[in-house]
Amino acid sequence: MARWEPNARGRLEDAALDLFTERGYDKTTIAEIAQRAGLTERTFFRHFTDKREVLFGGSAHLHDVLVGAVAGAPAGAPPLTVVASALEQVGTLFEERRSFARRRQAAIKANAELLERELVKLAGLAEALDAALRARGTAEGPASVAAETGIALFRAAFTSWIAADDAADLSEYIRAAFARLHALALASSPK
Amino acid sequence: MARWEPNARGRLEDAALDLFTERGYDKTTIAEIAQRAGLTERTFFRHFTDKREVLFGGSAHLHDVLVGAVAGAPAGAPPLTVVASALEQVGTLFEERRSFARRRQAAIKANAELLERELVKLAGLAEALDAALRARGTAEGPASVAAETGIALFRAAFTSWIAADDAADLSEYIRAAFARLHALALASSPK
DNA sequence: GTAGGCGATGTCAGTCTCTGACATCAAGAC
DNA sequence: GTCTTGATGTCAGAGACTGACATCGCCTAC
């Protein structure tokens, strides 16, 4: 057998979320997380720069998928359409993970430091979206509006999805959010 | 003479900005800041919840002025106009403080933790603007768009003002930013 | 098939942020 | 003049994070 159990990082993430759920973020020490994962405090900091980062490791992946999806969208597609389909693609990553997402979101909501970090991560995603759009030729104004709007809708969809108890995928919630925006835009645009 | 020199909080803020400028945020300890201010580390934490907060104490004041200005705007005024004039009012608070703002912004830009905190503060201002608009009857959608747009323009204006070397007030930069937005909107709106 | 390089982890010691409990002291209230 | 109060100081300690160095199994080169 291997010298070390595999997936140290994943074990740390699981242990951390469990402990945060059980007793809260600031009542949990890194030593405890590491111990539950069968590792050392020092090793925790080799995998995560920060105590908070243990809940945000996945965002790098989101980032990559998002940027890739925008880059791979058909050439002529309008910015908001590109953003919508990129976000739907991201949504599929969350299949079968609703209960995990729920627990994670509950932990974040309960702590100001974690909320702060989440805000930063979302801003980072918006910036990445913006840059990816501009890289495919979208002009500055439309790119930033589409990026910000997209992230705002993503957040709204995510919240509804977490709260809901149906069988729907996150992607469907995202699609619905964009549809609603589209309807609003049509209804309000001066003709 | 008084037992303690007056304005402990201000002295801490000054000492902190000086030290951050001289040697950087994370090469500066709180003990050093306190010592330069003629105080104790423990006292620092009575004035600021956080090491970072020493650079953001002013944002509570901005918050109040902003909310007050929105509440005091003429009843019929459209949301974006209200936001613009509230932000111009805030801009006047910065008169004669450009070099301070410049040093502060340089320190923030040089450190990820400080950038994170600034992002949070700006988001808080946007939220407050939104709430203040809704309190005077603005509908949800327009309120949040006006708030977010306003903060975005404020940030842009602030950056230009910091960078510029003219005699103009921050308020003038804010006015100009809104004028530019207005022109863009007219040019793009379908007739 | 063995020597050594390499990568993941452990150990240890230390710095710094942040907190709680309690002491001190001047200024104003009465 | 005593008493209360608010701002500060002192002390001790927990916990986040870092740097330096040790360990140990796997893999490659020879």
CSV table of C-alpha atoms (C1' of nucleotides) in Angstrom, one decimal:
chain,number,residue,atom,x,y,z
A,1,MET,CA,0.0,0.0,0.0
A,2,ALA,CA,1.0,3.6,-0.5
A,3,ARG,CA,2.9,5.4,2.2
A,4,TRP,CA,0.0,7.9,2.5
A,5,GLU,CA,-3.7,7.6,2.0
A,6,PRO,CA,-4.6,9.2,-1.3
A,7,ASN,CA,-6.4,12.5,-1.8
A,8,ALA,CA,-5.1,14.4,1.2
A,9,ARG,CA,-6.5,17.6,-0.1
A,10,GLY,CA,-10.0,16.1,-0.5
A,11,ARG,CA,-9.8,14.6,2.9
A,12,LEU,CA,-9.0,18.0,4.4
A,13,GLU,CA,-11.9,19.6,2.6
A,14,ASP,CA,-14.3,17.0,3.8
A,15,ALA,CA,-13.0,17.1,7.4
A,16,ALA,CA,-13.2,20.9,7.4
A,17,LEU,CA,-16.8,21.1,6.1
A,18,ASP,CA,-17.9,18.5,8.6
A,19,LEU,CA,-16.3,20.4,11.5
A,20,PHE,CA,-17.6,23.8,10.3
A,21,THR,CA,-21.1,22.3,10.1
A,22,GLU,CA,-20.8,20.6,13.5
A,23,ARG,CA,-19.4,23.5,15.5
A,24,GLY,CA,-18.9,26.5,13.3
A,25,TYR,CA,-16.0,28.0,11.5
A,26,ASP,CA,-14.3,29.8,14.3
A,27,LYS,CA,-14.8,27.1,16.9
A,28,THR,CA,-12.8,24.8,14.6
A,29,THR,CA,-9.0,24.9,14.6
A,30,ILE,CA,-6.8,23.8,11.8
A,31,ALA,CA,-5.2,21.3,14.0
A,32,GLU,CA,-8.6,19.6,14.4
A,33,ILE,CA,-9.2,19.6,10.7
A,34,ALA,CA,-5.9,18.1,10.0
A,35,GLN,CA,-6.2,15.5,12.7
A,36,ARG,CA,-9.6,14.3,11.4
A,37,ALA,CA,-8.0,14.0,7.9
A,38,GLY,CA,-5.2,12.0,9.4
A,39,LEU,CA,-2.7,14.8,8.6
A,40,THR,CA,-0.7,17.6,10.2
A,41,GLU,CA,-1.5,21.2,10.6
A,42,ARG,CA,1.6,22.0,8.6
A,43,THR,CA,0.3,19.8,5.7
A,44,PHE,CA,-2.9,21.7,5.7
A,45,PHE,CA,-1.0,24.9,4.9
A,46,ARG,CA,0.8,23.1,2.1
A,47,HIS,CA,-2.6,22.5,0.4
A,48,PHE,CA,-4.3,25.7,1.3
A,49,THR,CA,-2.8,29.2,1.7
A,50,ASP,CA,-5.5,30.1,4.2
A,51,LYS,CA,-8.0,28.6,6.6
A,52,ARG,CA,-10.8,30.0,4.5
A,53,GLU,CA,-9.5,28.6,1.2
A,54,VAL,CA,-10.4,25.0,2.2
A,55,LEU,CA,-13.9,25.9,1.2
A,56,PHE,CA,-13.0,27.6,-2.1
A,57,GLY,CA,-10.7,25.2,-3.8
A,58,GLY,CA,-13.3,24.4,-6.4
A,59,SER,CA,-13.5,27.9,-7.7
A,60,ALA,CA,-10.3,27.5,-9.7
A,61,HIS,CA,-12.0,24.7,-11.6
A,62,LEU,CA,-15.1,26.9,-12.2
A,63,HIS,CA,-12.9,29.6,-13.5
A,64,ASP,CA,-11.3,27.3,-16.0
A,65,VAL,CA,-14.5,25.8,-17.2
A,66,LEU,CA,-16.1,29.2,-17.6
A,67,VAL,CA,-13.2,30.7,-19.6
A,68,GLY,CA,-13.0,27.6,-21.7
A,69,ALA,CA,-16.7,27.7,-22.5
A,70,VAL,CA,-16.6,31.3,-23.5
A,71,ALA,CA,-13.6,30.7,-25.7
A,72,GLY,CA,-15.3,27.8,-27.3
A,73,ALA,CA,-18.6,29.5,-28.1
A,74,PRO,CA,-19.7,30.0,-31.7
A,75,ALA,CA,-18.0,33.0,-33.2
A,76,GLY,CA,-21.1,35.1,-33.9
A,77,ALA,CA,-23.0,34.6,-30.7
A,78,PRO,CA,-24.0,37.7,-28.8
A,79,PRO,CA,-22.2,38.2,-25.4
A,80,LEU,CA,-25.1,37.5,-23.1
A,81,THR,CA,-25.9,34.3,-24.9
A,82,VAL,CA,-22.3,33.2,-24.6
A,83,VAL,CA,-22.3,33.9,-20.9
A,84,ALA,CA,-25.6,32.1,-20.4
A,85,SER,CA,-24.4,29.0,-22.1
A,86,ALA,CA,-21.0,29.1,-20.3
A,87,LEU,CA,-22.8,29.3,-17.0
A,88,GLU,CA,-25.2,26.5,-17.8
A,89,GLN,CA,-22.1,24.4,-18.6
A,90,VAL,CA,-20.7,25.3,-15.2
A,91,GLY,CA,-24.1,24.4,-13.7
A,92,THR,CA,-23.7,20.8,-14.9
A,93,LEU,CA,-20.6,20.5,-12.6
A,94,PHE,CA,-23.0,20.6,-9.7
A,95,GLU,CA,-25.0,17.6,-10.6
A,96,GLU,CA,-25.5,15.3,-7.6
A,97,ARG,CA,-23.8,17.8,-5.4
A,98,ARG,CA,-26.7,19.8,-4.1
A,99,SER,CA,-26.4,18.6,-0.5
A,100,PHE,CA,-22.7,19.3,-0.4
A,101,ALA,CA,-23.4,22.8,-1.9
A,102,ARG,CA,-26.1,23.3,0.7
A,103,ARG,CA,-23.8,22.5,3.6
A,104,ARG,CA,-21.0,24.6,2.2
A,105,GLN,CA,-23.3,27.6,1.7
A,106,ALA,CA,-24.7,27.3,5.2
A,107,ALA,CA,-21.2,27.4,6.6
A,108,ILE,CA,-20.3,30.4,4.5
A,109,LYS,CA,-23.4,32.3,5.3
A,110,ALA,CA,-22.7,31.9,9.0
A,111,ASN,CA,-19.4,33.6,9.0
A,112,ALA,CA,-18.3,37.1,7.9
A,113,GLU,CA,-14.8,36.1,6.9
A,114,LEU,CA,-16.1,33.4,4.6
A,115,LEU,CA,-18.7,35.7,3.1
A,116,GLU,CA,-15.9,38.1,2.4
A,117,ARG,CA,-13.9,35.5,0.6
A,118,GLU,CA,-16.9,34.3,-1.4
A,119,LEU,CA,-17.5,37.9,-2.6
A,120,VAL,CA,-13.9,38.1,-3.8
A,121,LYS,CA,-14.2,34.8,-5.6
A,122,LEU,CA,-17.3,35.8,-7.4
A,123,ALA,CA,-15.7,39.1,-8.4
A,124,GLY,CA,-12.8,37.1,-9.8
A,125,LEU,CA,-15.2,35.0,-11.9
A,126,ALA,CA,-16.8,38.1,-13.2
A,127,GLU,CA,-13.5,39.5,-14.2
A,128,ALA,CA,-12.5,36.3,-15.9
A,129,LEU,CA,-15.7,36.3,-17.8
A,130,ASP,CA,-15.1,39.8,-18.9
A,131,ALA,CA,-11.6,39.1,-20.1
A,132,ALA,CA,-12.7,36.0,-21.9
A,133,LEU,CA,-15.4,37.9,-23.7
A,134,ARG,CA,-13.1,40.7,-24.7
A,135,ALA,CA,-10.6,38.1,-26.0
A,136,ARG,CA,-13.2,36.9,-28.5
A,137,GLY,CA,-13.8,40.4,-29.7
A,138,THR,CA,-16.7,41.7,-27.5
A,139,ALA,CA,-16.3,45.4,-26.9
A,140,GLU,CA,-15.5,46.7,-23.4
A,141,GLY,CA,-18.9,48.0,-22.3
A,142,PRO,CA,-21.0,45.0,-23.4
A,143,ALA,CA,-18.4,42.6,-22.1
A,144,SER,CA,-18.4,44.0,-18.6
A,145,VAL,CA,-22.2,44.3,-18.4
A,146,ALA,CA,-22.6,40.8,-19.7
A,147,ALA,CA,-20.1,39.5,-17.2
A,148,GLU,CA,-21.5,41.2,-14.2
A,149,THR,CA,-25.1,40.4,-15.2
A,150,GLY,CA,-24.1,36.8,-15.7
A,151,ILE,CA,-22.5,36.4,-12.3
A,152,ALA,CA,-25.5,38.2,-10.7
A,153,LEU,CA,-27.9,35.7,-12.3
A,154,PHE,CA,-25.7,32.8,-11.5
A,155,ARG,CA,-25.8,33.8,-7.8
A,156,ALA,CA,-29.5,34.2,-7.9
A,157,ALA,CA,-30.0,30.8,-9.6
A,158,PHE,CA,-27.6,29.1,-7.2
A,159,THR,CA,-29.5,30.4,-4.2
A,160,SER,CA,-32.8,29.2,-5.6
A,161,TRP,CA,-31.4,25.8,-6.5
A,162,ILE,CA,-29.9,25.4,-3.0
A,163,ALA,CA,-33.2,26.3,-1.4
A,164,ALA,CA,-35.4,24.2,-3.7
A,165,ASP,CA,-36.3,20.6,-3.1
A,166,ASP,CA,-37.1,19.5,-6.6
A,167,ALA,CA,-35.1,17.3,-9.0
A,168,ALA,CA,-34.0,20.1,-11.2
A,169,ASP,CA,-30.4,20.6,-12.1
A,170,LEU,CA,-28.6,23.9,-11.4
A,171,SER,CA,-28.3,24.4,-15.2
A,172,GLU,CA,-32.1,24.6,-15.4
A,173,TYR,CA,-32.2,27.3,-12.8
A,174,ILE,CA,-29.6,29.2,-14.7
A,175,ARG,CA,-31.5,28.8,-17.9
A,176,ALA,CA,-34.6,30.0,-16.2
A,177,ALA,CA,-32.9,33.0,-14.7
A,178,PHE,CA,-31.7,34.1,-18.1
A,179,ALA,CA,-35.1,33.6,-19.6
A,180,ARG,CA,-36.6,35.8,-17.0
A,181,LEU,CA,-34.1,38.5,-17.7
A,182,HIS,CA,-34.9,38.2,-21.4
A,183,ALA,CA,-38.6,38.7,-20.8
A,184,LEU,CA,-37.9,41.7,-18.6
A,185,ALA,CA,-35.7,43.2,-21.2
A,186,LEU,CA,-38.3,42.8,-23.9
A,187,ALA,CA,-41.1,44.2,-21.7
A,188,SER,CA,-39.1,47.3,-20.8
A,189,SER,CA,-37.3,48.1,-24.0
A,190,PRO,CA,-38.7,51.2,-25.7
A,191,LYS,CA,-39.9,50.3,-29.1
B,1,MET,CA,-2.6,68.6,30.2
B,2,ALA,CA,-4.9,65.7,29.6
B,3,ARG,CA,-3.8,62.3,30.8
B,4,TRP,CA,-3.7,61.1,27.2
B,5,GLU,CA,-3.0,62.9,24.0
B,6,PRO,CA,-6.2,63.4,22.1
B,7,ASN,CA,-7.3,61.6,18.9
B,8,ALA,CA,-5.8,58.2,19.6
B,9,ARG,CA,-7.7,56.8,16.7
B,10,GLY,CA,-6.4,59.3,14.2
B,11,ARG,CA,-2.8,58.9,15.5
B,12,LEU,CA,-3.1,55.1,14.9
B,13,GLU,CA,-4.4,55.7,11.4
B,14,ASP,CA,-1.6,58.0,10.6
B,15,ALA,CA,1.1,55.8,12.1
B,16,ALA,CA,-0.3,52.8,10.2
B,17,LEU,CA,-0.4,54.5,6.8
B,18,ASP,CA,3.1,55.9,7.3
B,19,LEU,CA,4.5,52.4,8.2
B,20,PHE,CA,2.6,50.7,5.4
B,21,THR,CA,4.0,53.2,3.0
B,22,GLU,CA,7.6,52.8,4.3
B,23,ARG,CA,7.8,49.1,4.6
B,24,GLY,CA,4.6,47.5,3.4
B,25,TYR,CA,1.5,46.1,5.1
B,26,ASP,CA,2.8,42.7,6.2
B,27,LYS,CA,6.2,43.9,7.2
B,28,THR,CA,4.4,46.1,9.7
B,29,THR,CA,3.3,44.8,13.1
B,30,ILE,CA,0.5,46.2,15.1
B,31,ALA,CA,2.9,46.7,18.0
B,32,GLU,CA,5.0,49.0,15.8
B,33,ILE,CA,1.9,51.0,14.7
B,34,ALA,CA,0.8,51.4,18.3
B,35,GLN,CA,4.3,52.3,19.5
B,36,ARG,CA,4.6,55.0,16.8
B,37,ALA,CA,1.2,56.4,18.0
B,38,GLY,CA,2.3,56.3,21.6
B,39,LEU,CA,-0.1,53.6,22.5
B,40,THR,CA,-0.4,49.9,23.2
B,41,GLU,CA,-1.2,47.0,20.9
B,42,ARG,CA,-4.2,46.3,23.0
B,43,THR,CA,-5.5,49.8,22.5
B,44,PHE,CA,-5.2,49.4,18.7
B,45,PHE,CA,-7.7,46.5,18.9
B,46,ARG,CA,-10.1,48.7,20.9
B,47,HIS,CA,-10.3,51.1,18.0
B,48,PHE,CA,-10.2,48.7,15.1
B,49,THR,CA,-11.6,45.2,15.0
B,50,ASP,CA,-8.9,44.2,12.6
B,51,LYS,CA,-5.4,45.1,11.3
B,52,ARG,CA,-6.9,46.0,8.0
B,53,GLU,CA,-9.7,48.2,9.4
B,54,VAL,CA,-7.2,50.9,10.3
B,55,LEU,CA,-7.3,51.9,6.6
B,56,PHE,CA,-11.1,51.8,6.3
B,57,GLY,CA,-12.4,53.7,9.2
B,58,GLY,CA,-13.6,56.5,6.9
B,59,SER,CA,-16.0,54.2,5.1
B,60,ALA,CA,-18.6,54.4,7.8
B,61,HIS,CA,-18.7,58.2,7.3
B,62,LEU,CA,-19.0,57.8,3.5
B,63,HIS,CA,-21.8,55.4,4.2
B,64,ASP,CA,-23.7,57.9,6.3
B,65,VAL,CA,-23.2,60.8,4.0
B,66,LEU,CA,-24.3,58.7,1.0
B,67,VAL,CA,-27.5,57.4,2.7
B,68,GLY,CA,-28.3,60.9,4.0
B,69,ALA,CA,-27.8,62.5,0.6
B,70,VAL,CA,-30.1,59.9,-1.1
B,71,ALA,CA,-32.8,60.4,1.6
B,72,GLY,CA,-32.6,64.2,1.2
B,73,ALA,CA,-32.8,64.3,-2.6
B,74,PRO,CA,-35.9,65.9,-4.1
B,75,ALA,CA,-38.9,63.6,-4.2
B,76,GLY,CA,-39.4,63.3,-7.9
B,77,ALA,CA,-35.8,62.9,-9.0
B,78,PRO,CA,-34.9,59.8,-11.1
B,79,PRO,CA,-32.7,57.2,-9.4
B,80,LEU,CA,-29.5,57.7,-11.3
B,81,THR,CA,-29.7,61.4,-10.8
B,82,VAL,CA,-30.1,60.9,-7.1
B,83,VAL,CA,-27.2,58.6,-7.0
B,84,ALA,CA,-25.0,61.0,-9.0
B,85,SER,CA,-25.7,63.9,-6.8
B,86,ALA,CA,-25.2,61.8,-3.6
B,87,LEU,CA,-21.8,60.7,-4.9
B,88,GLU,CA,-20.8,64.2,-5.9
B,89,GLN,CA,-21.6,65.2,-2.3
B,90,VAL,CA,-19.4,62.4,-1.1
B,91,GLY,CA,-16.7,63.6,-3.5
B,92,THR,CA,-16.5,66.9,-1.7
B,93,LEU,CA,-15.3,65.1,1.5
B,94,PHE,CA,-12.1,64.4,-0.4
B,95,GLU,CA,-11.1,68.0,-1.0
B,96,GLU,CA,-7.6,68.7,0.0
B,97,ARG,CA,-7.0,65.0,0.7
B,98,ARG,CA,-5.8,63.8,-2.6
B,99,SER,CA,-2.3,63.0,-1.4
B,100,PHE,CA,-3.6,61.1,1.5
B,101,ALA,CA,-5.9,59.2,-0.8
B,102,ARG,CA,-3.1,58.4,-3.1
B,103,ARG,CA,-0.9,57.0,-0.4
B,104,ARG,CA,-3.7,55.0,1.0
B,105,GLN,CA,-4.7,53.6,-2.4
B,106,ALA,CA,-1.1,52.7,-3.1
B,107,ALA,CA,-0.9,50.7,0.1
B,108,ILE,CA,-4.2,48.9,-0.6
B,109,LYS,CA,-3.2,48.1,-4.2
B,110,ALA,CA,0.0,46.4,-2.9
B,111,ASN,CA,-1.7,43.9,-0.7
B,112,ALA,CA,-4.3,41.2,-1.5
B,113,GLU,CA,-5.8,41.3,2.0
B,114,LEU,CA,-6.4,45.0,1.7
B,115,LEU,CA,-7.9,44.7,-1.8
B,116,GLU,CA,-10.2,42.1,-0.5
B,117,ARG,CA,-11.4,44.4,2.3
B,118,GLU,CA,-11.8,47.3,-0.1
B,119,LEU,CA,-14.0,45.2,-2.4
B,120,VAL,CA,-16.2,44.3,0.6
B,121,LYS,CA,-16.5,48.0,1.6
B,122,LEU,CA,-17.5,49.0,-1.9
B,123,ALA,CA,-20.1,46.3,-2.0
B,124,GLY,CA,-21.4,47.5,1.3
B,125,LEU,CA,-21.8,51.0,-0.1
B,126,ALA,CA,-23.6,49.7,-3.1
B,127,GLU,CA,-26.0,47.8,-0.9
B,128,ALA,CA,-26.6,50.9,1.3
B,129,LEU,CA,-27.3,52.9,-1.8
B,130,ASP,CA,-29.7,50.3,-3.0
B,131,ALA,CA,-31.5,50.3,0.3
B,132,ALA,CA,-31.7,54.1,0.5
B,133,LEU,CA,-33.2,54.2,-3.0
B,134,ARG,CA,-35.8,51.7,-2.2
B,135,ALA,CA,-36.6,53.5,1.0
B,136,ARG,CA,-37.7,56.5,-1.1
B,137,GLY,CA,-39.8,54.4,-3.3
B,138,THR,CA,-37.5,53.4,-6.2
B,139,ALA,CA,-38.4,49.9,-7.5
B,140,GLU,CA,-36.2,47.0,-6.9
B,141,GLY,CA,-34.7,46.6,-10.4
B,142,PRO,CA,-33.9,50.3,-11.0
B,143,ALA,CA,-32.6,50.7,-7.5
B,144,SER,CA,-30.0,47.9,-7.7
B,145,VAL,CA,-28.9,48.9,-11.2
B,146,ALA,CA,-28.5,52.5,-10.2
B,147,ALA,CA,-26.6,51.6,-7.0
B,148,GLU,CA,-24.2,49.2,-8.8
B,149,THR,CA,-23.7,51.6,-11.7
B,150,GLY,CA,-23.1,54.5,-9.3
B,151,ILE,CA,-20.5,52.6,-7.3
B,152,ALA,CA,-18.8,51.5,-10.5
B,153,LEU,CA,-18.6,55.0,-11.8
B,154,PHE,CA,-17.4,56.3,-8.4
B,155,ARG,CA,-14.6,53.8,-8.5
B,156,ALA,CA,-13.6,54.8,-12.0
B,157,ALA,CA,-13.7,58.5,-11.1
B,158,PHE,CA,-11.7,57.9,-8.0
B,159,THR,CA,-9.0,56.1,-9.9
B,160,SER,CA,-8.7,58.9,-12.4
B,161,TRP,CA,-8.7,61.6,-9.8
B,162,ILE,CA,-5.9,59.8,-7.9
B,163,ALA,CA,-3.9,59.5,-11.0
B,164,ALA,CA,-4.4,63.0,-12.3
B,165,ASP,CA,-2.3,66.0,-11.4
B,166,ASP,CA,-4.7,68.8,-12.0
B,167,ALA,CA,-6.6,71.0,-9.5
B,168,ALA,CA,-10.0,69.4,-10.1
B,169,ASP,CA,-12.0,68.1,-7.2
B,170,LEU,CA,-13.2,64.5,-7.0
B,171,SER,CA,-16.7,65.7,-7.4
B,172,GLU,CA,-15.9,67.0,-10.9
B,173,TYR,CA,-14.5,63.7,-11.9
B,174,ILE,CA,-17.7,62.0,-10.6
B,175,ARG,CA,-19.8,64.5,-12.5
B,176,ALA,CA,-17.8,63.8,-15.7
B,177,ALA,CA,-18.2,60.1,-15.3
B,178,PHE,CA,-22.0,60.4,-15.1
B,179,ALA,CA,-22.0,62.7,-18.0
B,180,ARG,CA,-20.1,60.2,-20.1
B,181,LEU,CA,-22.5,57.4,-19.1
B,182,HIS,CA,-25.4,59.7,-20.1
B,183,ALA,CA,-23.9,60.3,-23.5
B,184,LEU,CA,-23.3,56.6,-24.0
B,185,ALA,CA,-26.8,55.7,-23.0
B,186,LEU,CA,-28.3,58.3,-25.4
B,187,ALA,CA,-26.1,57.1,-28.2
B,188,SER,CA,-27.1,53.4,-27.8
B,189,SER,CA,-30.7,53.6,-26.9
B,190,PRO,CA,-33.1,52.4,-29.7
B,191,LYS,CA,-35.4,55.2,-30.6
C,1,DG,C1',18.8,-4.3,-8.2
C,2,DT,C1',20.7,-0.6,-6.1
C,3,DA,C1',21.9,4.7,-5.5
C,4,DG,C1',20.1,8.7,-5.5
C,5,DG,C1',16.6,12.2,-6.7
C,6,DC,C1',12.0,13.8,-5.8
C,7,DG,C1',7.7,14.6,-3.8
C,8,DA,C1',4.6,14.5,0.0
C,9,DT,C1',4.5,14.6,4.7
C,10,DG,C1',6.2,15.3,9.6
C,11,DT,C1',8.6,17.9,13.4
C,12,DC,C1',9.9,21.9,15.7
C,13,DA,C1',10.4,26.5,16.9
C,14,DG,C1',8.9,30.9,16.4
C,15,DT,C1',6.2,35.3,15.0
C,16,DC,C1',2.2,37.7,14.9
C,17,DT,C1',-2.9,38.6,15.2
C,18,DC,C1',-6.5,38.8,18.2
C,19,DT,C1',-9.1,38.0,22.9
C,20,DG,C1',-10.4,37.9,27.8
C,21,DA,C1',-9.7,39.4,32.5
C,22,DC,C1',-8.3,42.6,35.5
C,23,DA,C1',-5.7,47.0,37.0
C,24,DT,C1',-5.0,52.0,36.6
C,25,DC,C1',-6.0,56.7,36.4
C,26,DA,C1',-7.9,61.3,35.2
C,27,DA,C1',-12.1,64.0,34.6
C,28,DG,C1',-16.7,65.1,35.6
C,29,DA,C1',-21.1,64.2,38.6
C,30,DC,C1',-23.0,64.7,42.9
D,1,DG,C1',-14.2,65.0,48.5
D,2,DT,C1',-16.0,60.6,47.0
D,3,DC,C1',-17.9,57.9,43.0
D,4,DT,C1',-18.6,56.7,38.6
D,5,DT,C1',-17.0,56.3,34.1
D,6,DG,C1',-14.3,55.9,30.0
D,7,DA,C1',-10.0,55.3,27.9
D,8,DT,C1',-5.9,53.1,28.5
D,9,DG,C1',-2.3,49.7,30.3
D,10,DT,C1',-0.7,44.9,31.7
D,11,DC,C1',-0.6,40.1,31.4
D,12,DA,C1',-1.5,35.7,29.7
D,13,DG,C1',-2.9,32.7,26.2
D,14,DA,C1',-5.1,30.6,21.9
D,15,DG,C1',-4.6,30.0,17.3
D,16,DA,C1',-3.1,31.2,12.3
D,17,DC,C1',0.7,31.0,9.6
D,18,DT,C1',5.9,30.5,8.2
D,19,DG,C1',10.7,28.8,7.7
D,20,DA,C1',14.1,25.2,8.2
D,21,DC,C1',15.1,20.8,8.4
D,22,DA,C1',14.1,15.6,8.7
D,23,DT,C1',11.8,11.5,7.0
D,24,DC,C1',10.5,8.1,3.9
D,25,DG,C1',8.6,5.6,0.0
D,26,DC,C1',8.5,5.6,-5.1
D,27,DC,C1',10.8,6.1,-9.6
D,28,DT,C1',14.5,6.6,-12.7
D,29,DA,C1',19.1,5.9,-14.2
D,30,DC,C1',22.7,3.2,-14.4
